[in-house]
PDB file of C-alpha atoms in Angstrom:
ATOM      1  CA  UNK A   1     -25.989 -20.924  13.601  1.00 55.00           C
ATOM      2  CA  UNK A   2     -22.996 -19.504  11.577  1.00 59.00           C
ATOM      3  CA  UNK A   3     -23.060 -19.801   7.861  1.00 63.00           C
ATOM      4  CA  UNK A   4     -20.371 -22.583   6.086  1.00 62.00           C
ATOM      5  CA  UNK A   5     -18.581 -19.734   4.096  1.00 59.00           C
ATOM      6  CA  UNK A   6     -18.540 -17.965   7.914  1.00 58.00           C
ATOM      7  CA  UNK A   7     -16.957 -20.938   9.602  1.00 58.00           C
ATOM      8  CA  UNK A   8     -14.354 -21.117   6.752  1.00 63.00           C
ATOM      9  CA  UNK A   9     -13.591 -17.328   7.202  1.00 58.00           C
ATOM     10  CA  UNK A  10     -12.811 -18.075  10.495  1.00 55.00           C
ATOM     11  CA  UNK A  11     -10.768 -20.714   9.937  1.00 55.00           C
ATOM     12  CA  UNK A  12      -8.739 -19.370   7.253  1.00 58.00           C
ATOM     13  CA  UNK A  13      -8.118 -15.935   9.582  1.00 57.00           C
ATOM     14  CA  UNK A  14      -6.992 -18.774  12.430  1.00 53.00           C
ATOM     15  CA  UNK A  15      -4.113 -20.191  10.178  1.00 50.00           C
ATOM     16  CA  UNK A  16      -3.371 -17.378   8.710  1.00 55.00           C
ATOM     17  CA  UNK A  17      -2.228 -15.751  12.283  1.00 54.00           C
ATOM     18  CA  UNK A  18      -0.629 -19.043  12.957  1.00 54.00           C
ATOM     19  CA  UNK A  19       1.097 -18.768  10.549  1.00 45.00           C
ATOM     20  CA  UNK A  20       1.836 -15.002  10.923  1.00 57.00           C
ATOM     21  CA  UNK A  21       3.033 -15.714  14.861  1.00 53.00           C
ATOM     22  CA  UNK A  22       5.482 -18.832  13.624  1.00 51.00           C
ATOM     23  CA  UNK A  23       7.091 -16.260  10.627  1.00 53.00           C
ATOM     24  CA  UNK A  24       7.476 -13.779  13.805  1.00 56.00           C
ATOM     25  CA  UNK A  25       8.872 -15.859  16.078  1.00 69.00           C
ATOM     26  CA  UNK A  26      11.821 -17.247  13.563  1.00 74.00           C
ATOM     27  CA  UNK A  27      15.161 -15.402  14.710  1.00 81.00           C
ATOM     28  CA  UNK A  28      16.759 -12.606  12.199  1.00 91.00           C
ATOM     29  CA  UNK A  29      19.505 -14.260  11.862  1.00 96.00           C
ATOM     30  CA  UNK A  30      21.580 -15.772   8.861  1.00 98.00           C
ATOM     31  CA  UNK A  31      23.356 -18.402  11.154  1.00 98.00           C
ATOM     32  CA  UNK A  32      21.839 -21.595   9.691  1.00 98.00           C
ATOM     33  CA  UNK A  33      22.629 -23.428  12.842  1.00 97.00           C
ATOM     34  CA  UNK A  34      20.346 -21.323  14.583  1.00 98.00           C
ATOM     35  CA  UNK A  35      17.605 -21.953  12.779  1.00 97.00           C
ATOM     36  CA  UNK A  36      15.000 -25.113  13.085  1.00 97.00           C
ATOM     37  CA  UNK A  37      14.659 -27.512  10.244  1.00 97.00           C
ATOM     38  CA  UNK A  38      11.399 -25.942   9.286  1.00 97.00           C
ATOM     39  CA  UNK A  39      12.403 -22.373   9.539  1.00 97.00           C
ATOM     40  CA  UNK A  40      15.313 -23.584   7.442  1.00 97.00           C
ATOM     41  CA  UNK A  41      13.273 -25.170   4.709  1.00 97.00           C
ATOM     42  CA  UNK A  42      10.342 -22.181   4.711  1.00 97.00           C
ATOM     43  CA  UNK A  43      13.364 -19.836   4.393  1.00 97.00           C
ATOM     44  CA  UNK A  44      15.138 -21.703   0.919  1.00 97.00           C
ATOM     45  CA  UNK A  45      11.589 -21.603  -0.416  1.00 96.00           C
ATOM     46  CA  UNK A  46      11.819 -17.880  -0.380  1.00 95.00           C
ATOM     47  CA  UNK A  47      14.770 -17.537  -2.166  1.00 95.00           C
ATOM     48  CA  UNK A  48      17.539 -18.014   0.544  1.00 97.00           C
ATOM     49  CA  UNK A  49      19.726 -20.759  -1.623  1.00 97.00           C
ATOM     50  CA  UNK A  50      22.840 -19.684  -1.397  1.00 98.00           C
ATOM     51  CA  UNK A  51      25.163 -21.355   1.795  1.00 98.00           C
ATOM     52  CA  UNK A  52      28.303 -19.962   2.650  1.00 98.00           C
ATOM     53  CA  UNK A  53      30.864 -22.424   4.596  1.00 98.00           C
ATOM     54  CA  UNK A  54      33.285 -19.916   6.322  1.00 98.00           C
ATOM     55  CA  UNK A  55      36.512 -21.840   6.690  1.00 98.00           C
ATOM     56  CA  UNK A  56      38.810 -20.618   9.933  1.00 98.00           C
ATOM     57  CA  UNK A  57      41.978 -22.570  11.540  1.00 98.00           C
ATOM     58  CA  UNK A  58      42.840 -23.215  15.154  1.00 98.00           C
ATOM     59  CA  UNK A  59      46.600 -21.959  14.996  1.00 97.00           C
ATOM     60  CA  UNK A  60      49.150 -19.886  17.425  1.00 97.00           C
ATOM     61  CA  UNK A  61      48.723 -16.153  15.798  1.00 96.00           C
ATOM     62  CA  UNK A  62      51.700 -14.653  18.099  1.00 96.00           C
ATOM     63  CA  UNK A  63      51.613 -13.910  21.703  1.00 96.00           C
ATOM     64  CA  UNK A  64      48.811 -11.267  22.074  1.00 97.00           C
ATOM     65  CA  UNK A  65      46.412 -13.208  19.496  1.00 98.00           C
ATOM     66  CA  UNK A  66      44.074 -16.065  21.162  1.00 98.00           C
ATOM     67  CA  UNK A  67      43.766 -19.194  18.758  1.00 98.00           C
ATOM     68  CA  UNK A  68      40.847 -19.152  17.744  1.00 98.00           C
ATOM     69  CA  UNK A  69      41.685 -15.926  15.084  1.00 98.00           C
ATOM     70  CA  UNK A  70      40.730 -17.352  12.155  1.00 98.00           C
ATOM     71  CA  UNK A  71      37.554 -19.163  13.452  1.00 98.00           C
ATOM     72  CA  UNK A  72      35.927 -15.761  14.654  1.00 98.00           C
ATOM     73  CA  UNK A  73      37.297 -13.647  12.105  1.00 98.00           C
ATOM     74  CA  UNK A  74      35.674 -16.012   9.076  1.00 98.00           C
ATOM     75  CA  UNK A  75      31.996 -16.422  10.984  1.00 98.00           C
ATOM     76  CA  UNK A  76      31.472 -12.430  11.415  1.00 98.00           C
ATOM     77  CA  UNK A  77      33.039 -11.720   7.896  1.00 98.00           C
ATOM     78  CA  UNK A  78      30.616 -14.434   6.637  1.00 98.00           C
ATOM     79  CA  UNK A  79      28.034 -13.174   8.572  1.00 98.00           C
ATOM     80  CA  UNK A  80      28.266  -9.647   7.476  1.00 98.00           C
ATOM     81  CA  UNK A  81      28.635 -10.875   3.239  1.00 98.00           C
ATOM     82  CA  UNK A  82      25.886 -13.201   3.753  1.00 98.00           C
ATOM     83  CA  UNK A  83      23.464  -9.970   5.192  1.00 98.00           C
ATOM     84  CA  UNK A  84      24.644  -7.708   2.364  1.00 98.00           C
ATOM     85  CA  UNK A  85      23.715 -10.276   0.025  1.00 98.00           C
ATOM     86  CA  UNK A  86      20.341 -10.789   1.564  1.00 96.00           C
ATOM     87  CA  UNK A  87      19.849 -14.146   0.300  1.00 96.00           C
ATOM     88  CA  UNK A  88      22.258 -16.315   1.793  1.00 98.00           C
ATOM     89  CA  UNK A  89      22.765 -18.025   5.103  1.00 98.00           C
ATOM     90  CA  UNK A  90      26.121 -19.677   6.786  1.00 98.00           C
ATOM     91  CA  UNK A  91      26.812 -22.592   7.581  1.00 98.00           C
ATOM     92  CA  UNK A  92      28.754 -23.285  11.101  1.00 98.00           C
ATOM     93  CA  UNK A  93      32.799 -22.324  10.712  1.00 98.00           C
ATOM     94  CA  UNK A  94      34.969 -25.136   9.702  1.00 98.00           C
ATOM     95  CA  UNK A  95      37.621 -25.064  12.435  1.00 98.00           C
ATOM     96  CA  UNK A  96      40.139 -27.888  11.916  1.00 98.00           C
ATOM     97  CA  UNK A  97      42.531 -27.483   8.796  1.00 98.00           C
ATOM     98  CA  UNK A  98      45.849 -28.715   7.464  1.00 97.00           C
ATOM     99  CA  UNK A  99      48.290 -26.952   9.579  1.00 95.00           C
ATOM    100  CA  UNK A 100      51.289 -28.661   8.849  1.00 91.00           C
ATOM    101  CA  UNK A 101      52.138 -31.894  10.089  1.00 91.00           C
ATOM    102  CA  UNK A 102      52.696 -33.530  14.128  1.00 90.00           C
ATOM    103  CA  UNK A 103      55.566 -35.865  13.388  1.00 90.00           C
ATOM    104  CA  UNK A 104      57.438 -34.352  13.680  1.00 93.00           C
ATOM    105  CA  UNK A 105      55.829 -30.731  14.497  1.00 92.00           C
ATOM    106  CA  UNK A 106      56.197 -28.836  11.427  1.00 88.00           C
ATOM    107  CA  UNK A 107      54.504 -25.083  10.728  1.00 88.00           C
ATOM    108  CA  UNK A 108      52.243 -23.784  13.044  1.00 92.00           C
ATOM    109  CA  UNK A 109      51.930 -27.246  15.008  1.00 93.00           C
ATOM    110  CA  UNK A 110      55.334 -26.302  16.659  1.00 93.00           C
ATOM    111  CA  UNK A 111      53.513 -23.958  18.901  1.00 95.00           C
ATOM    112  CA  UNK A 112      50.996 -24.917  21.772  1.00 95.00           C
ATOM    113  CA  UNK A 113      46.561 -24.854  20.575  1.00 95.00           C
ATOM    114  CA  UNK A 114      47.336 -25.392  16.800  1.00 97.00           C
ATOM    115  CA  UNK A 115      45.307 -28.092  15.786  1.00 97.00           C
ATOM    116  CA  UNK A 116      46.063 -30.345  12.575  1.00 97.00           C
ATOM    117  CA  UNK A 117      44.288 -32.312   9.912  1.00 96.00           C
ATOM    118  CA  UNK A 118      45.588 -34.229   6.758  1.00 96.00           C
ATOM    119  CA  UNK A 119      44.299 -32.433   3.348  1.00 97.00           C
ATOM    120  CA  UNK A 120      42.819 -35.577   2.391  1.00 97.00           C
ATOM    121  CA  UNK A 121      40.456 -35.345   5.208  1.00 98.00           C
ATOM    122  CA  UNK A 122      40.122 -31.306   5.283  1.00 98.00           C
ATOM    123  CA  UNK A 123      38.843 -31.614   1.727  1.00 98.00           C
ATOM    124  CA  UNK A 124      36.894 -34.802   1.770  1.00 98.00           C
ATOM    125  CA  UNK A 125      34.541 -32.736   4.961  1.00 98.00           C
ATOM    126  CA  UNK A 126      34.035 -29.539   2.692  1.00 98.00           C
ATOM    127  CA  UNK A 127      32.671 -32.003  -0.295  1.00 98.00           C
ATOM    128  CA  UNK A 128      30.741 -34.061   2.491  1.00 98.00           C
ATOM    129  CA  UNK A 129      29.296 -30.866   3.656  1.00 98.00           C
ATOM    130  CA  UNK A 130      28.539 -29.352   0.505  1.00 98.00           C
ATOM    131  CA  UNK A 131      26.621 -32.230  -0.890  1.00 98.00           C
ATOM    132  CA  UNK A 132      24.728 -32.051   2.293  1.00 98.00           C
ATOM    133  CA  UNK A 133      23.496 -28.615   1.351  1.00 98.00           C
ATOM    134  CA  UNK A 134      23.025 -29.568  -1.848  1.00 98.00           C
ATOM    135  CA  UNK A 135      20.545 -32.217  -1.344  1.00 98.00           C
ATOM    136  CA  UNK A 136      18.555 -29.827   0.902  1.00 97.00           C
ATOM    137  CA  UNK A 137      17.774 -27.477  -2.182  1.00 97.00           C
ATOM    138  CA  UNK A 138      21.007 -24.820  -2.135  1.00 98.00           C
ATOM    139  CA  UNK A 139      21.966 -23.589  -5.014  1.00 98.00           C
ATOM    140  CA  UNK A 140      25.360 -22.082  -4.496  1.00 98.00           C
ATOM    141  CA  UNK A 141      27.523 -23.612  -1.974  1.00 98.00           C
ATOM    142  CA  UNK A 142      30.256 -20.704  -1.343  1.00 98.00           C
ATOM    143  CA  UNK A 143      33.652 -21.631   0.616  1.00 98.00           C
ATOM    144  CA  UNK A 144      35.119 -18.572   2.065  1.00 98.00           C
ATOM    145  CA  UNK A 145      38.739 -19.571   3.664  1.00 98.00           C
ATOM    146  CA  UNK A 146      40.409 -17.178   6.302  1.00 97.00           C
ATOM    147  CA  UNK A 147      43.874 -18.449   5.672  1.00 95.00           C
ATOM    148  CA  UNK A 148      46.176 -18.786   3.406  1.00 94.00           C
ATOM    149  CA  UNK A 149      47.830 -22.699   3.465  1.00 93.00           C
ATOM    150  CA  UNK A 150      44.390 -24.018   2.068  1.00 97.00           C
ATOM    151  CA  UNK A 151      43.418 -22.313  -0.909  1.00 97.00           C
ATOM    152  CA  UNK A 152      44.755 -25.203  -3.224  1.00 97.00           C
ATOM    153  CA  UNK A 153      42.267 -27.607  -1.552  1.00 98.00           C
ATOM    154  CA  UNK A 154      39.475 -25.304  -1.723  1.00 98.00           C
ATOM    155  CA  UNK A 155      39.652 -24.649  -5.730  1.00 98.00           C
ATOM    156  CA  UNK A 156      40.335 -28.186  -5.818  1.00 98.00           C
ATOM    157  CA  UNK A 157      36.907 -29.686  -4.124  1.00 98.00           C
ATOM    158  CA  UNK A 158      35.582 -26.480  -5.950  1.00 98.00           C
ATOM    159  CA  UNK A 159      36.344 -28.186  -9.106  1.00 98.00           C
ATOM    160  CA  UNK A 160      35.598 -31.933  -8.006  1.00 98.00           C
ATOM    161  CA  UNK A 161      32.166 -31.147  -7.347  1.00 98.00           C
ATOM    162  CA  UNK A 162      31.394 -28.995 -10.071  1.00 98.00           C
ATOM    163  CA  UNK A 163      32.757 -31.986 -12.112  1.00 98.00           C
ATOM    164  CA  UNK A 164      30.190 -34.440  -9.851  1.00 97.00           C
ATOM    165  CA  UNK A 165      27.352 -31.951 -10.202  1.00 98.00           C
ATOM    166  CA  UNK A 166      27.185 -31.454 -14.111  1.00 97.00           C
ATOM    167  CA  UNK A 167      23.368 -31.281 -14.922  1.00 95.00           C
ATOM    168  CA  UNK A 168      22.278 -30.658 -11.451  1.00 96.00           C
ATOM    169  CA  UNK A 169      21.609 -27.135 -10.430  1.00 96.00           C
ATOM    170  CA  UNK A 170      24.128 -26.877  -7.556  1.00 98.00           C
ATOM    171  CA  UNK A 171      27.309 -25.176  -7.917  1.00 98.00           C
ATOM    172  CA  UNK A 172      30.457 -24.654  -5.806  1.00 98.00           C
ATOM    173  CA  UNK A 173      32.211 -21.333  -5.680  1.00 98.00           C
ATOM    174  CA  UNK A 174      35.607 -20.551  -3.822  1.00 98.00           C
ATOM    175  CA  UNK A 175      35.663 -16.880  -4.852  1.00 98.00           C
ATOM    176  CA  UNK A 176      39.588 -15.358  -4.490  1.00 97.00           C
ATOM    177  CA  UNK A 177      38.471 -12.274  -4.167  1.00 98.00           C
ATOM    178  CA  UNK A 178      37.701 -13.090  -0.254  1.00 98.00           C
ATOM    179  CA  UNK A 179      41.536 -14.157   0.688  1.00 97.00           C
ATOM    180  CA  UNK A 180      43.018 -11.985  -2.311  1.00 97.00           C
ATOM    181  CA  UNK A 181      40.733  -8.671   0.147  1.00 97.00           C
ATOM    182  CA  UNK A 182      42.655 -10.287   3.510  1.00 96.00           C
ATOM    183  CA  UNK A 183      45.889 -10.282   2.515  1.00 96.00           C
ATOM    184  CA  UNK A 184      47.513  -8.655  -0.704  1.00 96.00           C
ATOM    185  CA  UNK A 185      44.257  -5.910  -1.140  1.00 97.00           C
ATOM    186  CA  UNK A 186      44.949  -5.045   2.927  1.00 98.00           C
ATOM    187  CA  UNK A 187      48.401  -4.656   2.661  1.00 97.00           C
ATOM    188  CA  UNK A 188      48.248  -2.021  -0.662  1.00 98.00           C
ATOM    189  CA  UNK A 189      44.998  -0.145   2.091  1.00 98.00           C
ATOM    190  CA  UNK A 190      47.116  -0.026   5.462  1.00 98.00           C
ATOM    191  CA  UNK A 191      49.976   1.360   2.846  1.00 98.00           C
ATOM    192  CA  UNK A 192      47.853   4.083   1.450  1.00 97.00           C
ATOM    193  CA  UNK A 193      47.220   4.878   5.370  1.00 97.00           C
ATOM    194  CA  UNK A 194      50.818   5.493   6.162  1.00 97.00           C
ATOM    195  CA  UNK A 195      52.024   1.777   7.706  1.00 97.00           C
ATOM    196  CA  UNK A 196      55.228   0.216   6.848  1.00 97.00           C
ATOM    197  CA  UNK A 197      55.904  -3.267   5.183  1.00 96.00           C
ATOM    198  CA  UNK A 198      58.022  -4.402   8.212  1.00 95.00           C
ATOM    199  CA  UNK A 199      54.880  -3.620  10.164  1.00 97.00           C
ATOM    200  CA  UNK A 200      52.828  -5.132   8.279  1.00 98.00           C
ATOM    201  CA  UNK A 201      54.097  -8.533   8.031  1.00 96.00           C
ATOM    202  CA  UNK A 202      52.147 -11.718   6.388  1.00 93.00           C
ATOM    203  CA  UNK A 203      51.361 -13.312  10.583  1.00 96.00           C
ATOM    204  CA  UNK A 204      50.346 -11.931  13.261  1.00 96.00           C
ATOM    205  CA  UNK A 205      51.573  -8.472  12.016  1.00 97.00           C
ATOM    206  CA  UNK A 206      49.460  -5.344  12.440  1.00 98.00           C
ATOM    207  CA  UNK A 207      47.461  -6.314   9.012  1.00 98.00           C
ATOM    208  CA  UNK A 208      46.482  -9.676  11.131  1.00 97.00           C
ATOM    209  CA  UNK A 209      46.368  -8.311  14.168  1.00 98.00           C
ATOM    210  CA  UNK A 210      44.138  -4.557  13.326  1.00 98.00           C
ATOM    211  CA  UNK A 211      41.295  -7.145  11.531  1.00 98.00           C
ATOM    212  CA  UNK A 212      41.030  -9.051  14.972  1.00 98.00           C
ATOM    213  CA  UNK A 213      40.699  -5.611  16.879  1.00 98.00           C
ATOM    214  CA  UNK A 214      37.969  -4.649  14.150  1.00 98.00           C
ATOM    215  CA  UNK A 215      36.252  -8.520  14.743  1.00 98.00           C
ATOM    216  CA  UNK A 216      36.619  -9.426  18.075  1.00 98.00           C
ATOM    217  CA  UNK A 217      38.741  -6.811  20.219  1.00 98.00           C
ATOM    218  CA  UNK A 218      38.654  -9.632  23.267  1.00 98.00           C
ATOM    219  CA  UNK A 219      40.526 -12.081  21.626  1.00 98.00           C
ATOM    220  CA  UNK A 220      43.552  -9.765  21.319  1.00 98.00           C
ATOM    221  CA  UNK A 221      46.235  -8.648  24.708  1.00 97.00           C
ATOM    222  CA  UNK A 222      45.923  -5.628  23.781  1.00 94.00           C
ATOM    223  CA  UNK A 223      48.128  -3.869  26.872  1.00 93.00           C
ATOM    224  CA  UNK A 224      50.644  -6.234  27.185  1.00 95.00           C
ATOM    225  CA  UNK A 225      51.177  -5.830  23.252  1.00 95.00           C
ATOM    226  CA  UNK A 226      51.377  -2.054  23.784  1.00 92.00           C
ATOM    227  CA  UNK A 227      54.129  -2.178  26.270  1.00 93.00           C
ATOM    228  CA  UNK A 228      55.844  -4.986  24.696  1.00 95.00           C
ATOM    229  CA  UNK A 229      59.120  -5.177  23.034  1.00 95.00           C
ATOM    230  CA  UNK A 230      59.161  -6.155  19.122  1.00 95.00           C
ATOM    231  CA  UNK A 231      57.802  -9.567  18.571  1.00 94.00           C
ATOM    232  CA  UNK A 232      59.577 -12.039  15.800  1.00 94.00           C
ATOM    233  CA  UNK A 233      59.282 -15.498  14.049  1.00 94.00           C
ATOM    234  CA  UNK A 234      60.423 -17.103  17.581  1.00 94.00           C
ATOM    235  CA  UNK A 235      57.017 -15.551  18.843  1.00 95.00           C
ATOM    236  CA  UNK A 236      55.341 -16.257  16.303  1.00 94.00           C
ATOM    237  CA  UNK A 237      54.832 -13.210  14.536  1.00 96.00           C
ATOM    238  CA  UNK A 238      56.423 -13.069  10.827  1.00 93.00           C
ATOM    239  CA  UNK A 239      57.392 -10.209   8.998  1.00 90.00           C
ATOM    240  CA  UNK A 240      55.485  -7.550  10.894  1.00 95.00           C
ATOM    241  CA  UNK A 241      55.290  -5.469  13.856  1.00 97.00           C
ATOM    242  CA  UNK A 242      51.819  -5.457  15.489  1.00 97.00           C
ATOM    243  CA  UNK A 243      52.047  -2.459  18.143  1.00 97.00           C
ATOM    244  CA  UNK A 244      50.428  -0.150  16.270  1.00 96.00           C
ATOM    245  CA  UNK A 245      47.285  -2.257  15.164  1.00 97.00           C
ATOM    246  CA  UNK A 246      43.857  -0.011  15.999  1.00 98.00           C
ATOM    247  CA  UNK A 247      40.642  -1.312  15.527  1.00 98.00           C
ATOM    248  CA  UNK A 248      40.294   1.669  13.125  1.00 98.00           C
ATOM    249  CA  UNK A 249      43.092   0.127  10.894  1.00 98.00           C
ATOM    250  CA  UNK A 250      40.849  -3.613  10.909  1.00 98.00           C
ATOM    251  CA  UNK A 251      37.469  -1.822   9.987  1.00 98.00           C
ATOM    252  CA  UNK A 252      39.482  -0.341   6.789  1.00 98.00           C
ATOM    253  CA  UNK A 253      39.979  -4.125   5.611  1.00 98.00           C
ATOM    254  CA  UNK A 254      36.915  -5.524   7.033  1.00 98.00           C
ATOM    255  CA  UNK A 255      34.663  -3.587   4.752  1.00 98.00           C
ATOM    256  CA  UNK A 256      37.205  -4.345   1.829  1.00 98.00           C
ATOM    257  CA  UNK A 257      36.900  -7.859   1.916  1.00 98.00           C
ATOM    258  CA  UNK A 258      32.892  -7.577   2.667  1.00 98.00           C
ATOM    259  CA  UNK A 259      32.290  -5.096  -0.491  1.00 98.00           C
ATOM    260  CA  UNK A 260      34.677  -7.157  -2.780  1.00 98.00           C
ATOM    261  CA  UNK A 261      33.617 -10.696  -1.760  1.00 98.00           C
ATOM    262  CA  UNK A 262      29.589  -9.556  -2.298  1.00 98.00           C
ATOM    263  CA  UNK A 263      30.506  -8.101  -5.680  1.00 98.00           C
ATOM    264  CA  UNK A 264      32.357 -11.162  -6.347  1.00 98.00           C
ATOM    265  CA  UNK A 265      29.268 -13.843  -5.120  1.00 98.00           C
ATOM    266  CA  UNK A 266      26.687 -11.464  -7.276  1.00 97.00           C
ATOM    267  CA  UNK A 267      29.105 -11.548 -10.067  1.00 97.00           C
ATOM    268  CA  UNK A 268      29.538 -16.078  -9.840  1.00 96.00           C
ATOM    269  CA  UNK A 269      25.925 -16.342  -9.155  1.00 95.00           C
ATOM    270  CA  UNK A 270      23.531 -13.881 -11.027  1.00 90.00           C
ATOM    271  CA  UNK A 271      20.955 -15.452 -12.686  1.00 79.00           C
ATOM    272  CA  UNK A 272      20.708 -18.640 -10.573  1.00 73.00           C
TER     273      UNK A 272
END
């Protein structure tokens, strides 16, 4: 008959590769929502406490653009900070933003698939969303917005929770570095490569358009762009030119806005 400190040797070696065959079978992924609620909770133990919320739009981006720009463009960006950081996961893309308002149609909401929400609302589901994560042990609750009309509301529910969460160890961060990468930092990069202003443009341009190429290549027309005439503010498209976007362009501000948003996070949340 086998010995008590045999029996427990054996059990211990039958946990242990229980637990060894539940760590393998947990997806490599940083997507929180593709995680379990156990695999979620063994992974903040180890360290994982920072959350980024990538923030996207559903708005008309042009003719050769689909909607959903912002929304894919945000979750891989997020995706790829969140791996260079290597401990932080993201949360599921916040898709519905302030786009201007529906009575009348004002902004983007004057073309067909933009999709609306009042700031009030916008900002009261980041705070909501945040203080979820916060209960659940996260220590740095990152908003990273893709566009441009919301970056007022971000710094604001930035600031209201900081203000709510004085003494606790959660923080908010809404680093500028992210949209600052996207938009001003591009433009001075696709410059340096030889591209004009008036190509550029500040919507739907070939700054706008090379990132989606870089991000998600099927979400842009890419041969009826190529043979089509000059695009303007009646398509859409402000202040740019977007027939000579290349994928090759995007990847140029892609890993901008990854290397200077990870130096920013590291910089807001050493030490925590």
């Amino acid at each position: 008959m086998p010995s008590r400190p045999l029996i427990r040797a054996c059990a211990f070696a039958v946990l242990f590769a229980i637990a060894q065959a539940a760590i393998a079978q947990t997806p490599a992924t940083v997507q929180l929502q593709d995680l379990s609620w156990t695999e979620l909770r063994a992974q903040i133990h180890a360290g994982k406490t920072t959350i980024i919320i990538p923030i996207g739009g559903t708005e008309q981006s042009g003719p050769y653009i689909a909607v959903g720009k912002h929304n894919r463009r945000a979750t891989v960006l997020a995706e790829r900070i969140a791996e260079d950081l290597g401990n932080a996961l993201v949360a599921p893309t916040v898709a519905y933003v302030p786009e201007g308002s529906y009575n009348p149609p004002t902004s983007h909401m004057r073309f067909p698939g933009t999709i609306t929400i009042p700031d009030s609302t916008f900002e009261q589901l980041l705070a909501s969303a945040a203080n979820s994560f916060a209960v659940h042990g996260f220590r740095n609750i990152v908003f990273l917005g893709d566009h441009g009309g919301y970056q007022k509301d971000l710094q604001r529910v930035v600031a209201q929770l900081n203000r709510q969460w004085t003494g606790k160890p959660a923080r908010a961060f809404a680093p500028p570095e992210y949209y600052a990468a996207s938009s001003t930092g591009y433009a001075q990069i696709l410059r340096q490569h030889g591209i004009r202003d008036d190509e550029i443009g500040t919507h739907a341009g070939l700054a706008d358009t090379s990132l989606q190429l870089a991000v998600a290549p099927q979400m842009v027309r890419l041969e009826r762009l190529r043979s089509a005439p000059k695009p303007g503010a009646a398509d859409g498209v402000y202040g740019g030119d977007p027939r000579r976007s290349s994928a090759a362009l995007g990847q140029l501000g892609v890993d901008a806005i990854v290397a200077r948003t990870v130096a920013a996070i590291r910089r807001d949340t050493t030490g925590r």
